[in-house]
PDB file of N, CA and C in Angstrom:
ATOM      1  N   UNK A   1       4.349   4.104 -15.367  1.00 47.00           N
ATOM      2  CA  UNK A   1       3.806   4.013 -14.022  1.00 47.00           C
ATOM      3  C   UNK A   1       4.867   4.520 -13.043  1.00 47.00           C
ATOM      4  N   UNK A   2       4.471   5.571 -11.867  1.00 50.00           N
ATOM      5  CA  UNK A   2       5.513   5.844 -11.294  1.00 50.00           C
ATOM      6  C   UNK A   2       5.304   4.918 -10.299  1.00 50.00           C
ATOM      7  N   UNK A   3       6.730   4.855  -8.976  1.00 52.00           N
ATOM      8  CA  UNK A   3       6.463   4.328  -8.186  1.00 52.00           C
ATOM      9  C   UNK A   3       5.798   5.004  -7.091  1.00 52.00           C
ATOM     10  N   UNK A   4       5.538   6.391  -7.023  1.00 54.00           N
ATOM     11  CA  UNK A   4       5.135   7.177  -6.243  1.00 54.00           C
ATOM     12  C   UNK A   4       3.911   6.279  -5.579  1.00 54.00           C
ATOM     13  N   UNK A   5       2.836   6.190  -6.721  1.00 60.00           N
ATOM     14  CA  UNK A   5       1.737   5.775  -7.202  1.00 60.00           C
ATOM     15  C   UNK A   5       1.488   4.568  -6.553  1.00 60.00           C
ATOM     16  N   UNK A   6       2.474   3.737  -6.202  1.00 73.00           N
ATOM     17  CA  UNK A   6       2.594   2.753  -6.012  1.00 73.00           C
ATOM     18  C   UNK A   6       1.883   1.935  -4.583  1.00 73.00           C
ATOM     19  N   UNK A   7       0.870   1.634  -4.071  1.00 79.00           N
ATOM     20  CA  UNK A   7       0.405   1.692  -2.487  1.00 79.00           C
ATOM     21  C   UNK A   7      -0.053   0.262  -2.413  1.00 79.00           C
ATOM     22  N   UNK A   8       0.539  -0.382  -1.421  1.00 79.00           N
ATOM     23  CA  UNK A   8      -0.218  -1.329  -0.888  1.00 79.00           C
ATOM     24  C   UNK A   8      -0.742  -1.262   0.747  1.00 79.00           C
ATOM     25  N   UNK A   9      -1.791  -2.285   0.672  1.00 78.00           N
ATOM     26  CA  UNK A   9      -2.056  -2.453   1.957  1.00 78.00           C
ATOM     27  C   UNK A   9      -1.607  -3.394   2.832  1.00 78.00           C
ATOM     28  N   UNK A  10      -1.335  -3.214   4.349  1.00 78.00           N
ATOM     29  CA  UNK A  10      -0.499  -4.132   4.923  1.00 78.00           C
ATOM     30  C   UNK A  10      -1.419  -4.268   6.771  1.00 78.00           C
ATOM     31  N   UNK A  11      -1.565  -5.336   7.099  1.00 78.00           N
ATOM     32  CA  UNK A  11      -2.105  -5.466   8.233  1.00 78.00           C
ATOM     33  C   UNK A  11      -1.791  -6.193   8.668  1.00 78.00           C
ATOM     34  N   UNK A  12      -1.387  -5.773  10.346  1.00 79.00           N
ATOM     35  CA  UNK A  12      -0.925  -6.658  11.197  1.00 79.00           C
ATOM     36  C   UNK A  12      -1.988  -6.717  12.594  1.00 79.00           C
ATOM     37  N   UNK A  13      -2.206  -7.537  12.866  1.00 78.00           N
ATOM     38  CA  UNK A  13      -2.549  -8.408  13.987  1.00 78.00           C
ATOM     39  C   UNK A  13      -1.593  -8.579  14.879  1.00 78.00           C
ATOM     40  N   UNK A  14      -1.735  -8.494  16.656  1.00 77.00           N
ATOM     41  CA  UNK A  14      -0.879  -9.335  17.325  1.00 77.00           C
ATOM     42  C   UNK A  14      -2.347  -9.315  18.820  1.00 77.00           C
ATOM     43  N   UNK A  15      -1.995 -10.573  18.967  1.00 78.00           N
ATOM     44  CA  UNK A  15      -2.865 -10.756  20.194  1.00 78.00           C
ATOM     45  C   UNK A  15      -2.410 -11.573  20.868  1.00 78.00           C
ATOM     46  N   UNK A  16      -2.314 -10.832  22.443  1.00 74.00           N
ATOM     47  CA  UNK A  16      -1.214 -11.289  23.444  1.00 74.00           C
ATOM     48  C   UNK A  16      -1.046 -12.987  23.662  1.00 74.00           C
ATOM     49  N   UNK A  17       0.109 -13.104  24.197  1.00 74.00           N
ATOM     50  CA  UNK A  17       0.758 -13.595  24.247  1.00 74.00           C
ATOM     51  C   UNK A  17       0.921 -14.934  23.182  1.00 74.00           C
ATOM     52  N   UNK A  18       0.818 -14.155  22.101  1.00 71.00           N
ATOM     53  CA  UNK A  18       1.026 -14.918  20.527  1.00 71.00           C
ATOM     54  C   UNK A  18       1.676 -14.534  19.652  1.00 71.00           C
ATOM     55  N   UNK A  19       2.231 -14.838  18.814  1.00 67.00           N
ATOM     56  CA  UNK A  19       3.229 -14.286  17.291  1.00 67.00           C
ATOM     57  C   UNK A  19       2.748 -13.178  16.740  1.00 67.00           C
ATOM     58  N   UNK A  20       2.880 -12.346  16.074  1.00 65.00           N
ATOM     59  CA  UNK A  20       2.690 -11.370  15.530  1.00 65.00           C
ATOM     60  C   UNK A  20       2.009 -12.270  13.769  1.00 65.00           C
ATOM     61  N   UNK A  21       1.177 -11.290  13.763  1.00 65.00           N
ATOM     62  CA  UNK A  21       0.021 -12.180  12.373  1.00 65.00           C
ATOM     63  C   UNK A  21       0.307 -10.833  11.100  1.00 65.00           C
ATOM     64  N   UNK A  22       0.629 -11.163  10.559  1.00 63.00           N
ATOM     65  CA  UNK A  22       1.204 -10.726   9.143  1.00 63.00           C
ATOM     66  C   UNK A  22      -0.077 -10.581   7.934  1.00 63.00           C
ATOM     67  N   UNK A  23      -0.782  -9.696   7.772  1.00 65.00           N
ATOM     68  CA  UNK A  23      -1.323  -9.983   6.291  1.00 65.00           C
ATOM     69  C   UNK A  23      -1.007  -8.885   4.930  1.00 65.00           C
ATOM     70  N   UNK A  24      -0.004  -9.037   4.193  1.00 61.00           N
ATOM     71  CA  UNK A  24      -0.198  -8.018   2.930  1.00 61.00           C
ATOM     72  C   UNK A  24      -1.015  -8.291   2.055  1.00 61.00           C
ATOM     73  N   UNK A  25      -1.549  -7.227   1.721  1.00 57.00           N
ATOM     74  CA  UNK A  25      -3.149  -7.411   1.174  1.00 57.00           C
ATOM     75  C   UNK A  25      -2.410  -7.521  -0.366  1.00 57.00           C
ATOM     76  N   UNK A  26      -3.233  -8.980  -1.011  1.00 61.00           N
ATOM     77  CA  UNK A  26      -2.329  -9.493  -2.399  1.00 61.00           C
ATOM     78  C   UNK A  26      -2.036  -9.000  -3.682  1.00 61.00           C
ATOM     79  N   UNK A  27      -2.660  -7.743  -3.519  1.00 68.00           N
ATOM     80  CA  UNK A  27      -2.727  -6.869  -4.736  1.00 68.00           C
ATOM     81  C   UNK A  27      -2.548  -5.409  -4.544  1.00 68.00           C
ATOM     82  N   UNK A  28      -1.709  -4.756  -5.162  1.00 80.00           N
ATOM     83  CA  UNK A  28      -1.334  -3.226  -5.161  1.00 80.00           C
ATOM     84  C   UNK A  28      -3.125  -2.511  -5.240  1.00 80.00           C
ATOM     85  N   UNK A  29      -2.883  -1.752  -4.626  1.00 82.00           N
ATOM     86  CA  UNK A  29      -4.487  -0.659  -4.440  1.00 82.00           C
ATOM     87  C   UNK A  29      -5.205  -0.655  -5.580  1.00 82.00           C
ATOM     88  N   UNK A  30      -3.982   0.499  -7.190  1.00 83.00           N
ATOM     89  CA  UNK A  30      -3.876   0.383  -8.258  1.00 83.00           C
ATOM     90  C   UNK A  30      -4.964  -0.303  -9.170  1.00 83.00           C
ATOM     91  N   UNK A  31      -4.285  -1.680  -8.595  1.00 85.00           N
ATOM     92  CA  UNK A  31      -5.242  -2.805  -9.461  1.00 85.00           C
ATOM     93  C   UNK A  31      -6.330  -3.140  -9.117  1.00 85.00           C
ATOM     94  N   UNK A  32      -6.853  -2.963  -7.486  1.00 84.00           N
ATOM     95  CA  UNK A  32      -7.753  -2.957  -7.432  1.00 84.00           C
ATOM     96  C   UNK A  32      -8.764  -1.877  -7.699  1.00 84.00           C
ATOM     97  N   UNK A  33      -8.310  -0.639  -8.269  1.00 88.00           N
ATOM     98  CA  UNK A  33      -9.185   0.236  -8.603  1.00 88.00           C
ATOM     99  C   UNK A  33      -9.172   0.472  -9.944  1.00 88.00           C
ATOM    100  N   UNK A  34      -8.439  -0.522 -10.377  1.00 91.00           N
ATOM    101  CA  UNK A  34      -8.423  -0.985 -12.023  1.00 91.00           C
ATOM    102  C   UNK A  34      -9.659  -2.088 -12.320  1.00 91.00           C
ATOM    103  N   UNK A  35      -9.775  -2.749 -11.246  1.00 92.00           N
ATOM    104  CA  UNK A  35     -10.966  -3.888 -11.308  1.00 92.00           C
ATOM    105  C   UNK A  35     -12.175  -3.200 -11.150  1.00 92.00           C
ATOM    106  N   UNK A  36     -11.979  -2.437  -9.857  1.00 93.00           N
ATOM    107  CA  UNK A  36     -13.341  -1.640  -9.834  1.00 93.00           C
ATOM    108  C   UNK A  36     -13.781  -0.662 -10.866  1.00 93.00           C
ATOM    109  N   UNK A  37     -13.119  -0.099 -11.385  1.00 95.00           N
ATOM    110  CA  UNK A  37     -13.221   0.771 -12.794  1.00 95.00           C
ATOM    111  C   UNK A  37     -14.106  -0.331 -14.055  1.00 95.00           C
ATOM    112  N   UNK A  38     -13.565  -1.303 -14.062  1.00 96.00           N
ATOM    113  CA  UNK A  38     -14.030  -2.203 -15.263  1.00 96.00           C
ATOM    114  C   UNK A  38     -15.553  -2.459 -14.948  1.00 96.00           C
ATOM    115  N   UNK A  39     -15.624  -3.058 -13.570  1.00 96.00           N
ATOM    116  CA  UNK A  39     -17.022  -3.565 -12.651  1.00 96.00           C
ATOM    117  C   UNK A  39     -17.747  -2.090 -13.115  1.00 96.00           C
ATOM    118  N   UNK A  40     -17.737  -1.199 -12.719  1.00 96.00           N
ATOM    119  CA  UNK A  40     -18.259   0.311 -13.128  1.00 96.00           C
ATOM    120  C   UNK A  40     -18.983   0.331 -14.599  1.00 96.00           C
ATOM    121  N   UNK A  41     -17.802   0.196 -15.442  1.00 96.00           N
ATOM    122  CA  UNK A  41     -18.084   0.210 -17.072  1.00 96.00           C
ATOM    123  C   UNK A  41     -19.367  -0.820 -17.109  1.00 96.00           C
ATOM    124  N   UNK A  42     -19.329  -1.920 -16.679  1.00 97.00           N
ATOM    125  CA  UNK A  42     -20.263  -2.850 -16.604  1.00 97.00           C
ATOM    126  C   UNK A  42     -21.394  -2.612 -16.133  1.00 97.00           C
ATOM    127  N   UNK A  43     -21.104  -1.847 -15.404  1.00 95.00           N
ATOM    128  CA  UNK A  43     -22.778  -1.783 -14.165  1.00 95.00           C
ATOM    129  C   UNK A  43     -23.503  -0.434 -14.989  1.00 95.00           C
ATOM    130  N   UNK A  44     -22.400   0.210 -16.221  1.00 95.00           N
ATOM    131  CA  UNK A  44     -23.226   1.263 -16.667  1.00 95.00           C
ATOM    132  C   UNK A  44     -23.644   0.784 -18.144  1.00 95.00           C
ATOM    133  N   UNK A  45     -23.298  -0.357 -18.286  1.00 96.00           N
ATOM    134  CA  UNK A  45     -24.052  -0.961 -19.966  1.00 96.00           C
ATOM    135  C   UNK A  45     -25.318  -1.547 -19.077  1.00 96.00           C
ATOM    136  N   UNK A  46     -25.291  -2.550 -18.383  1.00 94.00           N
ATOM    137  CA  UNK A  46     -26.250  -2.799 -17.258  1.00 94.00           C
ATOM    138  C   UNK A  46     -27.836  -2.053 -17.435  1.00 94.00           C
ATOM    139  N   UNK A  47     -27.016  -0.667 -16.896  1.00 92.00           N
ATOM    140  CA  UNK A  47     -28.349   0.328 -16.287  1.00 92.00           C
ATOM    141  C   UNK A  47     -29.460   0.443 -17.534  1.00 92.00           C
ATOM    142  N   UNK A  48     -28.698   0.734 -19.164  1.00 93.00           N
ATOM    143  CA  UNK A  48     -29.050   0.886 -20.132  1.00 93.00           C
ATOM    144  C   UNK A  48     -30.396  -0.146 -19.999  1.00 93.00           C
ATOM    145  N   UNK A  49     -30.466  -1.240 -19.579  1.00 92.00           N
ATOM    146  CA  UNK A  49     -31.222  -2.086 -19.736  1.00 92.00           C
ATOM    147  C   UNK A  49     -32.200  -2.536 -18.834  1.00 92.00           C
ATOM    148  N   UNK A  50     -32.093  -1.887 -17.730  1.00 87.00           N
ATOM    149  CA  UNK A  50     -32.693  -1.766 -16.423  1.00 87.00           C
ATOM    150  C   UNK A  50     -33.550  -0.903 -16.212  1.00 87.00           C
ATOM    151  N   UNK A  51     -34.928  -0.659 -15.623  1.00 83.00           N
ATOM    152  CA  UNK A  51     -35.561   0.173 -15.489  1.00 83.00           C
ATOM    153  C   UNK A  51     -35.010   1.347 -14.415  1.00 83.00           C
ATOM    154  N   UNK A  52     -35.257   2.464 -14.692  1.00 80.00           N
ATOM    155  CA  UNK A  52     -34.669   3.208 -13.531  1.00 80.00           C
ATOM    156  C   UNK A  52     -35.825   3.132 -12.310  1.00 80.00           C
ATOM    157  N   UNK A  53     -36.779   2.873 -12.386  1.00 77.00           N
ATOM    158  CA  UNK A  53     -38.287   2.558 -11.100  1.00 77.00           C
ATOM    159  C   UNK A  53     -38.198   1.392 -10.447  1.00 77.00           C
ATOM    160  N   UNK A  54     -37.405   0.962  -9.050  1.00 73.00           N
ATOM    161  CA  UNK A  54     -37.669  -0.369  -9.097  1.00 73.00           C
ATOM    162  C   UNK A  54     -38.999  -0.921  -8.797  1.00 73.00           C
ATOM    163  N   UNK A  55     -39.120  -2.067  -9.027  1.00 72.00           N
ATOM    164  CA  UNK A  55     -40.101  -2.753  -8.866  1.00 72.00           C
ATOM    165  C   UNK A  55     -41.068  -3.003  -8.019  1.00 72.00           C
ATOM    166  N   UNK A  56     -41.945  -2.285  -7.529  1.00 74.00           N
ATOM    167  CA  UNK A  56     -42.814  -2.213  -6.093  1.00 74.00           C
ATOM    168  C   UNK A  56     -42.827  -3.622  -5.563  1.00 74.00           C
ATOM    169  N   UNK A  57     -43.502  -4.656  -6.629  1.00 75.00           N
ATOM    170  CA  UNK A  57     -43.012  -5.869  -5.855  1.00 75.00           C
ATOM    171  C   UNK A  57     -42.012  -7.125  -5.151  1.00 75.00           C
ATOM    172  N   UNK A  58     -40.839  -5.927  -5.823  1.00 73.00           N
ATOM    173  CA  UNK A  58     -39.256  -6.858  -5.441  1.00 73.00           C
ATOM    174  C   UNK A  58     -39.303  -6.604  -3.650  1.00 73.00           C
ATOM    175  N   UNK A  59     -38.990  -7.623  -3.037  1.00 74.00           N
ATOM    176  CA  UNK A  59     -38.624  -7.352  -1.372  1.00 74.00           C
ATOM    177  C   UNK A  59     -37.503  -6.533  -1.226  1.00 74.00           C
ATOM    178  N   UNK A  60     -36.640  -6.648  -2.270  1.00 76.00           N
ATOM    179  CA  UNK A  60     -35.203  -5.597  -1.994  1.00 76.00           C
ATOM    180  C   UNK A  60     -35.300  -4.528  -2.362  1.00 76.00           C
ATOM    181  N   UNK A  61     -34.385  -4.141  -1.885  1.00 78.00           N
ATOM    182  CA  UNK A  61     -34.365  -2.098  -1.798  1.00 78.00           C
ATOM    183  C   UNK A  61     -33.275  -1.906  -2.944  1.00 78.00           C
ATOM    184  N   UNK A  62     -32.593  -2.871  -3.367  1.00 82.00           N
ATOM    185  CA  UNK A  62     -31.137  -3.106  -3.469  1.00 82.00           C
ATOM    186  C   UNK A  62     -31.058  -2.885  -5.203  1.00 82.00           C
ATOM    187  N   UNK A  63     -30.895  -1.765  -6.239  1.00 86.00           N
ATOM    188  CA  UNK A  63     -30.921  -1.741  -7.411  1.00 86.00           C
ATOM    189  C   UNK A  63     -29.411  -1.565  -7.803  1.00 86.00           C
ATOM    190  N   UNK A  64     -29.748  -1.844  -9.043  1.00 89.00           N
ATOM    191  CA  UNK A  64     -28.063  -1.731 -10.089  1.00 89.00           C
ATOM    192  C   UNK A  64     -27.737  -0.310 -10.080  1.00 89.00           C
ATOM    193  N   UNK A  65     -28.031   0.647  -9.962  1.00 91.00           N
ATOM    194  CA  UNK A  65     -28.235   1.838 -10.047  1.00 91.00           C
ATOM    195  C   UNK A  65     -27.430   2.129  -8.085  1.00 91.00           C
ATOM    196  N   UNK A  66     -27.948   1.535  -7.342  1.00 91.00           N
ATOM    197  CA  UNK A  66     -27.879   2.048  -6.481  1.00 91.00           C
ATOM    198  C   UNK A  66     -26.049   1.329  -5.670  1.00 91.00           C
ATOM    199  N   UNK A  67     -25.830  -0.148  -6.720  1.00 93.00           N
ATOM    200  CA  UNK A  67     -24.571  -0.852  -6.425  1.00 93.00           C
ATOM    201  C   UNK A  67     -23.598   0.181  -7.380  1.00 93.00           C
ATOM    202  N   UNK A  68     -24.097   0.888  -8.717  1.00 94.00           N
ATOM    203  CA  UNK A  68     -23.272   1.502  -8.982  1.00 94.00           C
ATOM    204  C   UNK A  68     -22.833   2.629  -8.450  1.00 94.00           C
ATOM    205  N   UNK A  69     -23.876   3.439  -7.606  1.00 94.00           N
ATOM    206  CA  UNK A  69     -23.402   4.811  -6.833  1.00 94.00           C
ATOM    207  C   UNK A  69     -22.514   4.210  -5.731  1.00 94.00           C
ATOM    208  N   UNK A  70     -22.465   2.878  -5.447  1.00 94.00           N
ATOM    209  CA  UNK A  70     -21.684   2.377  -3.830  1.00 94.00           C
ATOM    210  C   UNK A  70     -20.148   2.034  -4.582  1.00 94.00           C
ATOM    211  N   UNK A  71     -20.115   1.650  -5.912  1.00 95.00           N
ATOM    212  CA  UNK A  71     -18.833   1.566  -6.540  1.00 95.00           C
ATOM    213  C   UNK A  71     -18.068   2.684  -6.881  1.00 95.00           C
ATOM    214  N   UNK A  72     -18.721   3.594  -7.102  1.00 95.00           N
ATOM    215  CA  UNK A  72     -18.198   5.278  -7.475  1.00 95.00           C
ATOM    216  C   UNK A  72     -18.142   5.620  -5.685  1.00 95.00           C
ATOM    217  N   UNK A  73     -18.048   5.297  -4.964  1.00 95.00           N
ATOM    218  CA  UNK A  73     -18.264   5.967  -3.590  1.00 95.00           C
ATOM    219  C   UNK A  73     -16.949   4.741  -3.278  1.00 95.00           C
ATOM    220  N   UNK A  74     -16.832   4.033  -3.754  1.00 92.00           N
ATOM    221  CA  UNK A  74     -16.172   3.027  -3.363  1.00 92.00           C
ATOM    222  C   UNK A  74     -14.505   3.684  -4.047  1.00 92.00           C
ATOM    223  N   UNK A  75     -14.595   3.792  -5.185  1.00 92.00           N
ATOM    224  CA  UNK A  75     -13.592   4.153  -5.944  1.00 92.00           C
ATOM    225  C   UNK A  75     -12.929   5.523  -5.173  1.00 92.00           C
ATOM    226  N   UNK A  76     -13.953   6.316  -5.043  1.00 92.00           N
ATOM    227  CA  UNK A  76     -13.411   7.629  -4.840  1.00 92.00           C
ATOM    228  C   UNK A  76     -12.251   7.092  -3.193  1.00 92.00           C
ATOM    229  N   UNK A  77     -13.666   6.349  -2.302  1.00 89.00           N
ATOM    230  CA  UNK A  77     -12.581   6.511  -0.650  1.00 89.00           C
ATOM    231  C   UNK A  77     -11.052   5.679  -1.208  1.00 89.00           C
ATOM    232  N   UNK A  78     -10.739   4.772  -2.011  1.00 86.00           N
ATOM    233  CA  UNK A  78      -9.658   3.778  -2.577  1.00 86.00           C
ATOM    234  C   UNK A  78      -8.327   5.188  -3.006  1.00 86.00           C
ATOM    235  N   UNK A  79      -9.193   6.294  -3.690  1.00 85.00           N
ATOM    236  CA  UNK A  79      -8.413   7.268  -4.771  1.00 85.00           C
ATOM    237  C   UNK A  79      -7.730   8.094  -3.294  1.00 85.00           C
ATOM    238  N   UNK A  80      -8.377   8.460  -2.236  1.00 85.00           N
ATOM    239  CA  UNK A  80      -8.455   9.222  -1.002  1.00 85.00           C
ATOM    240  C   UNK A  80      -7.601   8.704  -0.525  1.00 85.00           C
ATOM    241  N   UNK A  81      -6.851   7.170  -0.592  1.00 81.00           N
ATOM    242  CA  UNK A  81      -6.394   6.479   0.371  1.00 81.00           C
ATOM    243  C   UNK A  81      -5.076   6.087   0.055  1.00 81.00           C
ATOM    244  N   UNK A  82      -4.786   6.516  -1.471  1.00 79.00           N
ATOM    245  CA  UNK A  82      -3.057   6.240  -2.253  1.00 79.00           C
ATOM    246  C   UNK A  82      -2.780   7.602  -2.586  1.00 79.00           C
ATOM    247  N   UNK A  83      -3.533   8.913  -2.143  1.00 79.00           N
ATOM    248  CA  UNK A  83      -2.830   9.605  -2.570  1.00 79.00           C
ATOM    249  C   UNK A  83      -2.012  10.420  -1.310  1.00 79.00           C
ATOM    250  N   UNK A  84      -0.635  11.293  -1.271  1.00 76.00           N
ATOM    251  CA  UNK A  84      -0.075  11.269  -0.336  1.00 76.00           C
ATOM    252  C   UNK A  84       1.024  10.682   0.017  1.00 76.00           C
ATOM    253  N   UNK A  85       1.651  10.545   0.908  1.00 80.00           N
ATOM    254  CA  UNK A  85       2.897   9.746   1.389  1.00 80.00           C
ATOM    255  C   UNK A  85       2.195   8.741   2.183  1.00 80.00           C
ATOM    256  N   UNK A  86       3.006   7.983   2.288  1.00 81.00           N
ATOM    257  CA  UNK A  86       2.508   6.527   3.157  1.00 81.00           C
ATOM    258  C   UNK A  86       2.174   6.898   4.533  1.00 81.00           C
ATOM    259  N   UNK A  87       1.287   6.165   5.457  1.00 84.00           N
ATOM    260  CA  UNK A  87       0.961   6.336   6.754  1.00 84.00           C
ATOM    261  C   UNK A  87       0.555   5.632   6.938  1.00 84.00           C
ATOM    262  N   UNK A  88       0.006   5.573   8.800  1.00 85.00           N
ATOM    263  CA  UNK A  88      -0.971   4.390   9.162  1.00 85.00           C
ATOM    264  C   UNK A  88      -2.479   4.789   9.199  1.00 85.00           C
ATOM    265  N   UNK A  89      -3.170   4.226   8.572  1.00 84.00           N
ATOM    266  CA  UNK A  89      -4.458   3.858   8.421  1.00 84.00           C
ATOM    267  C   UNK A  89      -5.367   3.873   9.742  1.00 84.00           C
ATOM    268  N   UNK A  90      -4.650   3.073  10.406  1.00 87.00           N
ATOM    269  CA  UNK A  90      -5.091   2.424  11.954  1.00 87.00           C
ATOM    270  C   UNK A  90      -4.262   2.065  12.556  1.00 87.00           C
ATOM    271  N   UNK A  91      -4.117   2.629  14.414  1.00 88.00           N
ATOM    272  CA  UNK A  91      -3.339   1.791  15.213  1.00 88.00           C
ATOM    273  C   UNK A  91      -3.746   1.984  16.254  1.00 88.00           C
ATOM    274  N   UNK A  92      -4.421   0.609  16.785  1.00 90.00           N
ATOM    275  CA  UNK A  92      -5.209   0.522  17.867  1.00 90.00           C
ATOM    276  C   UNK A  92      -4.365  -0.586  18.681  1.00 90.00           C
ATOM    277  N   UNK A  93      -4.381   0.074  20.402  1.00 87.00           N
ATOM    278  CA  UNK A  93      -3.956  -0.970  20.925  1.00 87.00           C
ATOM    279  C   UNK A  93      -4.619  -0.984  22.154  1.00 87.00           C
ATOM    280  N   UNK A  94      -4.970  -2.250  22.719  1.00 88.00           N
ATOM    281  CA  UNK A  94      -5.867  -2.825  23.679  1.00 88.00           C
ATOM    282  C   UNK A  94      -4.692  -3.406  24.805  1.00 88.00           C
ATOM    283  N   UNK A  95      -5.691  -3.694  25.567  1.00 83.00           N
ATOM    284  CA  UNK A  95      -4.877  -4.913  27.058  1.00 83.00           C
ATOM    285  C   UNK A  95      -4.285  -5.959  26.185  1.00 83.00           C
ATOM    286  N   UNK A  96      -5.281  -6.646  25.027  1.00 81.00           N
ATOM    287  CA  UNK A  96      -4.755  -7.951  24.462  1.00 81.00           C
ATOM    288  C   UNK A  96      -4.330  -7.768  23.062  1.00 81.00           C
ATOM    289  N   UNK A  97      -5.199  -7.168  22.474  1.00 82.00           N
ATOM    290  CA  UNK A  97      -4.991  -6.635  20.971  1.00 82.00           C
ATOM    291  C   UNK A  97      -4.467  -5.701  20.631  1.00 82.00           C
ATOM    292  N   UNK A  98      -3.530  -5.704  19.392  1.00 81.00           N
ATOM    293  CA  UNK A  98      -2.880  -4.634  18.635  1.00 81.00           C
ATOM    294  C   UNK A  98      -3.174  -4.738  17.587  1.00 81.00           C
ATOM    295  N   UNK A  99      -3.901  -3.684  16.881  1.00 83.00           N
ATOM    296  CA  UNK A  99      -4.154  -3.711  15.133  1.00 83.00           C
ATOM    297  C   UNK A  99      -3.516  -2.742  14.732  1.00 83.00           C
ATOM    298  N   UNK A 100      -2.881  -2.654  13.265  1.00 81.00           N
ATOM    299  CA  UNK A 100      -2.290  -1.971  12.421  1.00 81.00           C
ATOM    300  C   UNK A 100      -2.369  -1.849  11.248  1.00 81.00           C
ATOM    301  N   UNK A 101      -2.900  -0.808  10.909  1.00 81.00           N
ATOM    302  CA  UNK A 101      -3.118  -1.175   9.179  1.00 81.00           C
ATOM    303  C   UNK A 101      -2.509   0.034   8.329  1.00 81.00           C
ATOM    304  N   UNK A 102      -1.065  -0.074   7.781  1.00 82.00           N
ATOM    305  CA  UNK A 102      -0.547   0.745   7.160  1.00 82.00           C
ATOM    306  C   UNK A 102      -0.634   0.573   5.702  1.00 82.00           C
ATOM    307  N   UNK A 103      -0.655   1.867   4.813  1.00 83.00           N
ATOM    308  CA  UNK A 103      -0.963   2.067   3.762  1.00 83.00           C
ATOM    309  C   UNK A 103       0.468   2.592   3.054  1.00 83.00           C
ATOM    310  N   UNK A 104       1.159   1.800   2.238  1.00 79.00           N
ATOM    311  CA  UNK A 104       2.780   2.159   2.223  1.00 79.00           C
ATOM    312  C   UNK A 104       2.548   1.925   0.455  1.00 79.00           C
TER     313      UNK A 104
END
């Protein structure tokens, strides 16, 4: 594993006249697109067993088929987002609010 490779996410909060709010996101990118990869494998033994027509009478729109194209869409923006040198993500600043979300 290089460290190149290596990306986490980091977000800060500050809203006036308060401490500065700290969150590193608890897991390297990596792993989370190691989880989502597995969830994937799953959702494609899944389909095997699933009709590809959904069901005229289900109220939802919402198929396995259609959570797996949002996980592959999901994966890809994650792959978009560690590759590169580090930067900021977001930096927005208001009268009261400052957000920051760097990708290091």
């Amino acid at each position: 594993m290089s460290i190149k490779g290596f990306r986490l996410l980091w977000i800060k909060l500050q809203i006036k006249n308060t401490r500065l709010f700290r969150i590193p996101f608890p897991i390297p990118l990596f792993i989370f697109q190691e989880l989502l990869d597995c969830f994937l494998d799953l959702l494609t033994v899944a389909c095997f067993f699933v009709p590809k027509v959904p069901d005229s009478n289900s109220s939802s729109r919402i198929t396995i088929y259609s959570v797996k194209t949002l996980v592959i869409m999901v994966m890809k923006l994650l792959t978009s987002l560690t590759e590169g040198e580090p930067y900021d993500l977001v930096d927005v600043t208001t009268d009261k609010v400052k957000v920051l979300i760097k990708i290091r």
